C-alpha cells in the first residue's frame, strides 16, 4: 500500500523545500553564529562548505523532482542518504553529538517512514545510526570526546528506529483509512445514484424535505401531481409548491399518528393520497412525502376487476354458446313448419335475439384471447385498400363512401387478425353514423414525428355527445339498441395488447374521429 504517484511527487517536492530552507539556514549559521558555537576557523570553514555542498545537492534533487527522473523510490533513497552523510559531517564539525544537530535526522527519517515501502524504513534508520556511531567513535579516538556520550548516542539511535517505524505504521494506517473512506464514499455514491434513479422512475410523487420544510429532492411524478416545476439544486419551500401540503406537513410534525390523507390539489384538481415517512431517529431530520395518484390506483383496480370479469365472462360465454346454438337451430326448424303469421313472427324474434346473443358471446370469447397477439409487419398501403373492398362488399355500401389517404410507404407492427377486427369495428360504426355520401368516412394514415404511425377513422356524423365521452370505451356501454357495447372496449384492449393506443377526438367536420397510434418497424423508425 503506497501513495498514488501524484501525491508522492508532491510530498517529495515539499520535503525538498524543507531541505532547501535547512541548507540555507545552516550556511548562515556558520557565518553568523560560528563564534557562539565555539568553532575554530577550520571547523567554521568546513561547516560552511559542507552546508554549501548539501544545498547544491538539494538543488539537484529539486531539479530531479521537477523532471520526475529517476523514479521516486531512487530519489527518496538518494535524498535520505544525502541527509545522513551531510548532517553527520555537520555534527562532527560542530562539536559532536552535544551540538544536537543529529536531531535533524529525525525529520528525514520520519518523512521516509511516511512514504517509503515496507521495511526499507528500518534500513534508513540503521544507516543513520551507523553514521552517528562512527562519527562519535572517530571523535572519541581522535578528538578525545567523552566516551560517556555513547549513552546519548545510543538513545538517539533508538529514537531513529522508533520514529521511523512509528511513522511508517501511521502512514499505513492513514492510507488504509483513506482507502476505506474512498470505498465507502463510492458505495454511498452508488447507493445515492440508485436511490435517485428509483425515485425518478416511480409513478408516484416523491418529495424529500428537511425539518424546515425545504424540498431537497423530488421526482417527475411530484411535479406532475403538484403542477409545479422543481429546479434541481434549489431548496424550494413546501409552501411555494403547495400550501395545503405544507399545512398537512406541519400538522403531521405535531401529531405523527396522522394517517394518510387525501388532498384535492387546486393546480391540477387531482385527488392525491399523502403519506409521510419519518427520516431520522429521535431527532427529526425531515421526511419523505409520498404522493399517490388516487385516479391511477382506481384505474389499476378497475383493470384488475375487468380482467377477472373478462375471465369469468369468457367461461360463461363458452358454456352458453352450445345451448344458444341449439335454441337457434330449433327456432329455424320451427320457423320452417310454422303456418300462422303470428307464430312465424315470434320465431323470427327468437332467432334474431339468439343471433344477437351469439355476437356477444363471440365478442367476449375474442376478448379473452387478446393476449395471444403475434406481431408482424403490416404494409398499410397494400392492406387497407383490400380491407376497404371487403368491408364494402360485406356491408353492401358504395366504395366511394370510404376515402383513403395513405403515404407511399407506411408499415406498422401489429397482429393482422387484431388489426382487421379493430378497423372493422371502427369503420362499421363510422358507416352507421355517417351521412352515407361519397367520402363520408375517411381513413387516413400518416407518419408521426417520433417515428410512429397515426391511423385515423373519421365520419361526418353528429359525433359523440359530451356526457358519453367518459364511458365511451367501457364494456357494455352503447347508444344503439342493436349493438353489444363491446366494440370500442375490445378495440382498446386489442390495441393495448399490440403496443398501440386508441383515443377519441372531435373530427374537423364535427363528426367522430378515432385515432390509433401504432408502432412502426425499427428500420423505419431509424429512417
Coordinates of C-alpha atoms in Angstrom, one line a residue:
X1 CA 0.0 0.0 0.0
X2 CA 1.5 3.3 -1.0
X3 CA 0.7 6.8 -2.1
X4 CA -0.5 7.4 -5.6
X5 CA 2.1 8.8 -7.9
X6 CA 0.9 12.4 -8.0
X7 CA 0.7 12.7 -4.2
X8 CA 4.1 11.0 -3.9
X9 CA 5.8 13.6 -6.2
X10 CA 4.0 16.4 -4.3
X11 CA 5.4 15.1 -1.0
X12 CA 8.9 14.9 -2.4
X13 CA 8.6 18.5 -3.6
X14 CA 7.6 19.6 -0.1
X15 CA 10.4 17.6 1.5
X16 CA 13.0 19.2 -0.8
X17 CA 11.6 22.7 0.0
X18 CA 12.2 21.9 3.7
X19 CA 15.7 20.7 2.9
X20 CA 16.5 23.8 0.8
X21 CA 15.5 26.1 3.6
X22 CA 17.5 23.9 6.0
X23 CA 20.6 24.2 3.8
X24 CA 20.3 28.0 3.7
X25 CA 19.9 28.2 7.5
X26 CA 23.0 26.0 8.0
X27 CA 25.1 28.2 5.7
X28 CA 24.1 31.3 7.6
X29 CA 24.8 29.6 11.0
X30 CA 28.4 29.1 10.1
X31 CA 28.9 32.8 9.3
X32 CA 26.7 34.4 11.9
X33 CA 26.9 32.1 14.9
X34 CA 30.3 30.4 14.4
X35 CA 31.9 32.2 17.3
X36 CA 28.9 31.5 19.5
X37 CA 29.2 27.8 18.7
X38 CA 32.9 27.9 19.7
X39 CA 34.0 26.8 16.3
X40 CA 37.6 27.2 15.2
X41 CA 38.3 28.8 11.8
X42 CA 38.9 25.5 10.3
X43 CA 35.7 24.0 11.7
X44 CA 33.7 27.0 10.6
X45 CA 35.0 26.8 7.1
X46 CA 34.4 23.1 6.9
X47 CA 30.9 23.6 8.3
X48 CA 30.2 26.2 5.6
X49 CA 31.4 24.1 2.7
X50 CA 29.5 21.0 3.9
X51 CA 26.4 23.2 4.2
X52 CA 27.0 24.6 0.7
X53 CA 27.6 21.2 -0.7
X54 CA 24.4 20.0 0.9
X55 CA 22.5 22.9 -0.6
X56 CA 23.8 22.1 -4.1
X57 CA 22.7 18.5 -3.7
X58 CA 19.3 19.7 -2.6
X59 CA 19.0 21.9 -5.7
X60 CA 19.9 18.8 -7.9
X61 CA 17.2 16.9 -6.0
X62 CA 14.7 19.7 -6.8
X63 CA 15.5 19.5 -10.5
X64 CA 15.1 15.7 -10.4
X65 CA 11.7 16.1 -8.8
X66 CA 10.6 18.6 -11.4
X67 CA 11.8 16.3 -14.2
X68 CA 10.5 13.2 -12.4
X69 CA 13.6 11.3 -13.3
X70 CA 14.8 8.9 -12.0
X71 CA 11.9 7.1 -10.3
X72 CA 10.7 8.4 -7.0
X73 CA 12.0 5.5 -4.8
X74 CA 15.6 6.1 -6.0
X75 CA 15.2 9.9 -5.4
X76 CA 14.0 9.2 -1.9
X77 CA 16.9 6.9 -1.2
X78 CA 19.4 9.5 -2.5
X79 CA 17.9 12.3 -0.5
X80 CA 17.8 10.4 2.8
X81 CA 21.3 9.1 2.3
X82 CA 22.5 12.7 1.5
X83 CA 20.9 14.0 4.7
X84 CA 22.6 11.2 6.7
X85 CA 26.0 11.9 5.3
X86 CA 25.8 15.7 5.4
X87 CA 24.2 16.0 8.8
X88 CA 26.7 13.5 10.3
X89 CA 29.6 15.6 8.9
X90 CA 28.0 18.8 10.2
X91 CA 27.6 17.1 13.6
X92 CA 31.3 16.2 13.6
X93 CA 32.4 19.8 12.7
X94 CA 30.1 21.4 15.2
X95 CA 31.5 19.6 18.2
X96 CA 29.9 16.1 18.1
X97 CA 26.6 14.8 19.4
X98 CA 26.4 17.5 22.1
X99 CA 25.6 20.1 19.3
X100 CA 22.2 18.3 18.8
X101 CA 22.4 18.7 15.0
X102 CA 21.9 14.9 14.7
X103 CA 18.3 15.5 15.8
X104 CA 17.7 16.9 12.3
X105 CA 17.9 13.3 11.0
X106 CA 14.6 12.6 12.9
X107 CA 12.8 14.7 10.3
X108 CA 14.3 12.9 7.3
X109 CA 13.6 9.5 8.8
X110 CA 10.0 10.4 9.7
X111 CA 9.4 11.6 6.2
X112 CA 11.0 8.4 4.8
X113 CA 8.8 6.3 7.0
X114 CA 5.6 8.1 5.8
X115 CA 6.1 7.5 2.1
X116 CA 8.5 4.5 1.8
X117 CA 7.6 0.9 1.2
X118 CA 7.9 -1.8 3.8
X119 CA 11.0 -2.4 6.0
X120 CA 13.3 -0.2 4.0
X121 CA 12.5 2.5 6.6
X122 CA 14.5 0.4 9.1
X123 CA 17.4 0.4 6.7
X124 CA 17.4 4.2 6.7
X125 CA 17.3 4.2 10.5
X126 CA 20.2 1.7 10.6
X127 CA 22.3 3.8 8.2
X128 CA 21.7 6.9 10.3
X129 CA 22.6 5.0 13.5
X130 CA 25.8 3.6 11.9
X131 CA 26.8 7.1 10.7
X132 CA 26.2 8.6 14.1
X133 CA 28.1 5.8 15.9
X134 CA 31.0 6.1 13.5
X135 CA 31.1 9.9 13.9
X136 CA 31.2 9.7 17.7
X137 CA 33.7 6.8 17.7
X138 CA 36.0 8.8 15.5
X139 CA 35.6 11.8 17.7
X140 CA 36.4 9.7 20.8
X141 CA 39.6 8.3 19.2
X142 CA 40.9 11.4 17.5
X143 CA 39.5 14.4 19.5
X144 CA 39.3 12.9 23.0
X145 CA 35.5 13.2 23.1
X146 CA 33.9 11.9 26.2
X147 CA 33.1 8.1 25.9
X148 CA 30.1 8.6 28.3
X149 CA 28.3 10.3 25.4
X150 CA 27.9 6.9 23.8
X151 CA 24.8 6.5 26.0
X152 CA 23.3 9.7 24.5
X153 CA 24.2 8.4 21.0
X154 CA 22.5 5.0 21.8
X155 CA 19.4 6.8 23.0
X156 CA 19.4 8.8 19.8
X157 CA 19.8 5.7 17.6
X158 CA 16.9 4.0 19.3
X159 CA 14.9 7.1 18.6
X160 CA 15.8 6.8 14.9
X161 CA 14.4 3.3 14.8
X162 CA 11.3 4.1 16.9
X163 CA 10.4 7.2 14.9
X164 CA 11.0 5.6 11.5
X165 CA 8.8 2.6 12.3
X166 CA 6.2 4.6 14.0
X167 CA 5.9 7.0 11.0
X168 CA 5.7 4.0 8.7
X169 CA 2.9 2.5 10.8
X170 CA 1.0 5.7 10.9
X171 CA 1.4 6.1 7.1
X172 CA 0.0 2.6 6.5
X173 CA -2.9 3.3 8.9
X174 CA -3.7 6.6 7.2
X175 CA -3.6 5.0 3.7
X176 CA -5.8 2.2 4.8
X177 CA -8.3 4.7 6.3
X178 CA -8.2 6.7 3.1
X179 CA -8.8 3.6 1.0
X180 CA -11.7 2.6 3.2
X181 CA -13.1 6.1 3.1
X182 CA -12.8 6.1 -0.7
X183 CA -14.5 2.7 -0.9
X184 CA -17.3 3.8 1.5
X185 CA -17.7 7.0 -0.5
X186 CA -18.0 5.1 -3.7
X187 CA -20.6 2.8 -2.1
X188 CA -22.5 5.8 -0.8
X189 CA -22.4 7.5 -4.2
X190 CA -23.7 4.3 -5.8
X191 CA -26.5 3.9 -3.3
X192 CA -27.4 7.6 -3.7
X193 CA -27.5 7.2 -7.5
X194 CA -29.6 4.0 -7.2
X195 CA -32.0 5.8 -4.9
X196 CA -32.2 8.7 -7.2
X197 CA -32.9 6.5 -10.2
X198 CA -35.6 4.6 -8.2
X199 CA -37.2 7.8 -7.1
X200 CA -37.1 9.2 -10.6
X201 CA -38.7 6.1 -12.1
X202 CA -41.5 5.8 -9.5
X203 CA -45.0 6.6 -10.9
X204 CA -46.0 8.1 -7.5
X205 CA -44.7 11.5 -6.5
X206 CA -41.8 11.6 -4.0
X207 CA -40.6 14.7 -2.1
X208 CA -37.7 14.7 0.4
X209 CA -38.0 17.6 2.7
X210 CA -35.9 18.7 5.7
X211 CA -37.0 19.7 9.1
X212 CA -37.7 23.3 7.9
X213 CA -39.9 22.2 5.1
X214 CA -37.5 22.8 2.3
X215 CA -37.7 20.4 -0.7
X216 CA -34.3 18.7 -1.1
X217 CA -35.2 16.1 -3.7
X218 CA -38.2 15.4 -6.0
X219 CA -39.2 13.3 -9.0
X220 CA -41.2 14.0 -12.1
X221 CA -44.3 12.3 -10.5
X222 CA -44.3 15.0 -7.8
X223 CA -44.1 17.8 -10.4
X224 CA -46.9 16.3 -12.4
X225 CA -49.3 15.8 -9.4
X226 CA -48.5 19.2 -7.8
X227 CA -48.3 21.1 -11.1
X228 CA -45.0 22.7 -10.0
X229 CA -41.7 22.6 -11.9
X230 CA -38.9 21.9 -9.4
X231 CA -35.4 23.3 -10.2
X232 CA -32.6 20.9 -9.4
X233 CA -30.2 22.1 -6.7
X234 CA -32.6 24.8 -5.3
X235 CA -34.2 24.2 -2.0
X236 CA -37.8 25.2 -2.7
X237 CA -40.1 25.8 0.3
X238 CA -43.0 23.3 0.6
X239 CA -45.5 26.2 0.7
X240 CA -44.4 27.5 -2.7
X241 CA -45.4 24.3 -4.4
X242 CA -48.5 23.5 -2.3
X243 CA -49.7 25.5 0.8
X244 CA -52.1 22.6 1.6
X245 CA -49.3 20.2 1.6
X246 CA -47.2 22.5 3.9
X247 CA -50.1 22.8 6.4
X248 CA -50.5 19.0 6.4
X249 CA -46.8 18.5 6.9
X250 CA -46.9 20.9 9.9
X251 CA -49.9 19.0 11.3
X252 CA -48.0 15.7 10.9
X253 CA -45.0 17.1 12.7
X254 CA -47.2 17.9 15.7
X255 CA -49.0 14.6 15.5
X256 CA -47.1 11.8 13.7
X257 CA -50.0 9.4 14.3
X258 CA -51.9 11.1 11.5
X259 CA -52.8 8.6 8.8
X260 CA -52.8 9.0 5.0
X261 CA -54.9 11.9 3.9
X262 CA -56.5 12.7 0.5
X263 CA -56.0 16.2 -0.8
X264 CA -57.6 17.8 -3.8
X265 CA -54.8 20.0 -5.1
X266 CA -56.0 23.2 -6.7
X267 CA -53.5 23.4 -9.5
X268 CA -54.2 20.0 -11.0
X269 CA -57.5 19.2 -9.4
X270 CA -56.3 15.7 -8.9
X271 CA -57.1 13.7 -5.7
X272 CA -53.8 12.7 -4.1
X273 CA -53.2 10.5 -1.1
X274 CA -50.4 11.9 1.0
X275 CA -48.2 9.7 3.3
X276 CA -45.3 10.8 5.4
X277 CA -42.2 8.7 6.2
X278 CA -40.0 10.0 9.0
X279 CA -36.3 10.5 8.4
X280 CA -34.0 10.2 11.5
X281 CA -34.4 8.7 14.9
X282 CA -35.4 10.7 17.9
X283 CA -34.3 13.9 16.3
X284 CA -36.4 14.7 13.2
X285 CA -34.2 15.4 10.2
X286 CA -37.0 15.6 7.7
X287 CA -39.5 13.3 5.9
X288 CA -40.2 11.6 2.7
X289 CA -43.6 12.7 1.4
X290 CA -45.3 10.1 -0.9
X291 CA -47.9 11.5 -3.2
X292 CA -50.1 8.7 -4.5
X293 CA -52.3 9.4 -7.6
X294 CA -55.8 8.2 -6.5
X295 CA -57.1 8.1 -10.1
X296 CA -54.2 5.8 -11.1
X297 CA -54.8 3.5 -8.2
X298 CA -58.5 3.4 -9.0
X299 CA -57.7 2.7 -12.7
X300 CA -55.4 -0.2 -11.7
X301 CA -58.1 -1.6 -9.5
X302 CA -60.6 -1.3 -12.3
X303 CA -58.3 -3.1 -14.7
X304 CA -57.9 -5.9 -12.3
X305 CA -61.6 -6.2 -11.8
X306 CA -62.2 -6.1 -15.5
X307 CA -59.5 -8.8 -16.1
X308 CA -61.2 -11.0 -13.6
X309 CA -64.6 -10.2 -15.1
X310 CA -63.3 -11.0 -18.5
X311 CA -62.1 -14.4 -17.5
X312 CA -65.4 -15.1 -15.8
X313 CA -67.5 -14.0 -18.7
X314 CA -65.3 -15.9 -21.2
X315 CA -66.0 -19.1 -19.2
X316 CA -69.7 -18.3 -19.1
X317 CA -69.8 -17.5 -22.8
X318 CA -68.2 -20.8 -23.6
X319 CA -70.9 -22.6 -21.6
X320 CA -73.7 -20.5 -23.1
X321 CA -72.7 -20.9 -26.7
X322 CA -73.7 -24.6 -27.1
X323 CA -77.3 -24.3 -25.8
X324 CA -77.6 -21.0 -27.7
X325 CA -76.8 -22.8 -30.9
X326 CA -79.4 -25.4 -30.1
X327 CA -82.1 -22.8 -29.5
X328 CA -81.2 -21.0 -32.8
X329 CA -81.3 -24.3 -34.7
X330 CA -84.6 -25.3 -33.1
X331 CA -86.1 -21.9 -33.9
X332 CA -85.1 -22.3 -37.6
X333 CA -86.8 -25.7 -37.8
X334 CA -90.0 -24.5 -36.1
X335 CA -90.0 -21.4 -38.4
X336 CA -90.0 -23.7 -41.5
X337 CA -93.0 -25.6 -40.2
X338 CA -94.9 -22.5 -38.9
X339 CA -98.1 -21.8 -40.8
X340 CA -99.6 -18.9 -38.9
X341 CA -98.0 -15.4 -39.4
X342 CA -98.1 -14.6 -35.6
X343 CA -96.2 -17.8 -34.8
X344 CA -93.7 -17.1 -37.6
X345 CA -93.1 -13.6 -36.2
X346 CA -92.4 -14.9 -32.7
X347 CA -90.0 -17.5 -34.1
X348 CA -88.2 -14.8 -36.1
X349 CA -87.9 -12.7 -32.9
X350 CA -86.3 -15.7 -31.1
X351 CA -83.9 -16.2 -34.0
X352 CA -82.8 -12.5 -34.1
X353 CA -82.2 -12.4 -30.4
X354 CA -80.2 -15.6 -30.4
X355 CA -78.1 -14.2 -33.2
X356 CA -77.5 -11.0 -31.1
X357 CA -76.6 -13.2 -28.1
X358 CA -74.2 -15.2 -30.3
X359 CA -72.5 -12.0 -31.4
X360 CA -72.0 -11.0 -27.7
X361 CA -70.6 -14.4 -27.0
X362 CA -68.2 -14.2 -29.9
X363 CA -67.0 -10.7 -28.8
X364 CA -66.4 -11.9 -25.2
X365 CA -64.5 -15.0 -26.4
X366 CA -62.4 -12.9 -28.7
X367 CA -61.7 -10.5 -25.8
X368 CA -60.4 -13.5 -23.7
X369 CA -57.8 -14.2 -26.5
X370 CA -56.4 -10.6 -26.6
X371 CA -53.0 -11.6 -25.1
X372 CA -52.4 -14.1 -27.9
X373 CA -51.1 -11.5 -30.3
X374 CA -48.4 -12.3 -32.9
X375 CA -46.8 -9.1 -34.1
X376 CA -46.0 -8.9 -37.7
X377 CA -45.1 -6.1 -40.2
X378 CA -48.2 -4.9 -42.0
X379 CA -48.0 -2.8 -45.1
X380 CA -50.9 -0.4 -44.8
X381 CA -50.5 0.7 -48.5
X382 CA -51.5 -2.8 -49.6
X383 CA -53.7 -3.9 -46.7
X384 CA -56.1 -1.0 -46.3
X385 CA -57.4 -1.0 -49.9
X386 CA -58.1 -4.7 -49.8
X387 CA -59.7 -4.3 -46.4
X388 CA -62.0 -1.4 -47.7
X389 CA -63.1 -3.5 -50.7
X390 CA -64.0 -6.5 -48.4
X391 CA -65.8 -4.1 -46.0
X392 CA -67.9 -2.5 -48.7
X393 CA -68.9 -5.9 -50.1
X394 CA -69.9 -7.3 -46.7
X395 CA -71.8 -4.2 -45.6
X396 CA -73.2 -3.6 -49.1
X397 CA -72.2 0.0 -49.3
X398 CA -70.7 2.0 -52.2
X399 CA -66.9 2.1 -52.5
X400 CA -67.0 5.9 -52.9
X401 CA -68.3 6.2 -49.3
X402 CA -64.9 5.4 -47.8
X403 CA -62.0 7.7 -48.8
X404 CA -58.4 6.5 -48.2
X405 CA -55.4 8.8 -47.6
X406 CA -52.1 6.9 -47.4
X407 CA -48.4 7.7 -47.8
X408 CA -46.4 5.8 -50.3
X409 CA -44.6 3.7 -47.7
X410 CA -46.4 3.0 -44.4
X411 CA -45.7 -0.1 -42.3
X412 CA -46.7 -0.9 -38.8
X413 CA -46.2 -3.8 -36.3
X414 CA -49.5 -5.4 -35.3
X415 CA -51.3 -8.7 -35.2
X416 CA -53.1 -9.0 -38.5
X417 CA -56.2 -10.5 -37.1
X418 CA -56.4 -8.0 -34.3
X419 CA -55.8 -5.1 -36.7
X420 CA -58.6 -6.1 -39.0
X421 CA -61.0 -6.6 -36.1
X422 CA -60.2 -3.1 -34.6
X423 CA -60.5 -1.4 -38.0
X424 CA -63.7 -3.4 -38.8
X425 CA -65.4 -2.1 -35.6
X426 CA -64.3 1.5 -36.2
X427 CA -65.4 1.5 -39.9
X428 CA -68.8 -0.2 -39.2
X429 CA -69.5 2.5 -36.5
X430 CA -68.4 5.2 -38.9
X431 CA -70.7 3.9 -41.7
X432 CA -73.6 3.5 -39.3
X433 CA -73.5 7.2 -38.1
X434 CA -72.3 8.9 -41.3
X435 CA -74.5 10.6 -43.9
X436 CA -73.9 7.9 -46.5
X437 CA -72.4 10.3 -49.1
X438 CA -69.2 10.0 -51.1
X439 CA -66.3 10.4 -48.7
X440 CA -68.4 10.4 -45.6
X441 CA -65.9 8.0 -44.0
X442 CA -62.2 8.9 -44.2
X443 CA -59.4 6.5 -43.3
X444 CA -56.1 8.4 -43.0
X445 CA -52.6 7.2 -42.2
X446 CA -49.6 9.4 -41.6
X447 CA -46.1 9.3 -40.1
X448 CA -45.7 11.0 -36.7
X449 CA -42.6 12.9 -35.8
X450 CA -41.4 10.3 -33.3
X451 CA -41.4 7.6 -35.9
X452 CA -44.8 6.1 -35.1
X453 CA -47.7 5.8 -37.4
X454 CA -51.1 7.5 -36.8
X455 CA -54.2 5.9 -38.3
X456 CA -57.5 7.9 -38.1
X457 CA -61.1 6.8 -38.9
X458 CA -63.4 9.8 -39.2
X459 CA -67.0 10.2 -40.2
X460 CA -69.3 13.2 -41.0
X461 CA -72.0 12.2 -38.5
X462 CA -73.1 14.0 -35.3
X463 CA -70.2 12.9 -33.2
X464 CA -70.2 11.6 -29.7
X465 CA -72.1 13.5 -27.0
X466 CA -70.1 15.2 -24.3
X467 CA -71.8 13.2 -21.5
X468 CA -70.9 9.9 -23.2
X469 CA -67.2 10.5 -23.6
X470 CA -66.1 9.3 -20.1
X471 CA -67.9 5.9 -20.7
X472 CA -67.0 5.6 -24.4
X473 CA -64.6 2.7 -24.0
X474 CA -66.3 1.0 -21.1
X475 CA -67.7 -2.5 -21.7
X476 CA -71.4 -3.0 -22.5
X477 CA -71.9 0.7 -22.9
X478 CA -73.8 1.6 -26.2
X479 CA -76.2 4.2 -27.5
X480 CA -77.6 1.8 -30.2
X481 CA -80.1 -0.8 -29.1
X482 CA -78.8 -3.2 -31.8
X483 CA -75.2 -3.0 -30.5
X484 CA -73.5 -5.1 -27.9
X485 CA -71.5 -2.3 -26.2
X486 CA -68.2 -4.3 -26.6
X487 CA -66.9 -3.0 -29.9
X488 CA -64.9 0.0 -28.7
X489 CA -63.8 -1.8 -25.5
X490 CA -62.5 -4.7 -27.5
X491 CA -60.7 -2.3 -29.9
X492 CA -58.9 -0.6 -27.0
X493 CA -57.9 -3.9 -25.4
X494 CA -56.6 -5.2 -28.7
X495 CA -54.6 -2.0 -29.3
X496 CA -53.0 -2.2 -25.8
X497 CA -52.2 -5.9 -26.4
X498 CA -50.2 -4.8 -29.5
X499 CA -48.5 -1.8 -28.0
X500 CA -50.8 0.7 -29.7
X501 CA -53.0 3.5 -28.3
X502 CA -56.5 4.5 -29.3
X503 CA -58.2 7.7 -28.4
X504 CA -61.2 9.8 -29.5
X505 CA -61.2 13.3 -30.7
X506 CA -63.7 15.6 -32.5
X507 CA -63.4 15.5 -36.2
X508 CA -62.7 18.5 -38.3
X509 CA -66.3 18.4 -39.8
X510 CA -67.9 17.9 -36.4
X511 CA -68.1 14.1 -36.6
X512 CA -66.4 11.4 -34.6
X513 CA -62.7 10.6 -35.2
X514 CA -60.8 7.7 -33.6
X515 CA -57.1 7.9 -33.7
X516 CA -54.8 4.9 -33.3
X517 CA -51.1 5.5 -32.7
X518 CA -49.1 2.4 -33.9
X519 CA -45.5 1.4 -33.6
X520 CA -43.5 1.4 -36.8
X521 CA -40.8 -1.3 -37.6
X522 CA -37.4 -0.5 -36.2
X523 CA -35.8 0.2 -39.6
X524 CA -38.5 2.8 -40.5
X525 CA -38.1 4.5 -37.1
X526 CA -34.4 4.9 -37.8
X527 CA -35.2 6.4 -41.2

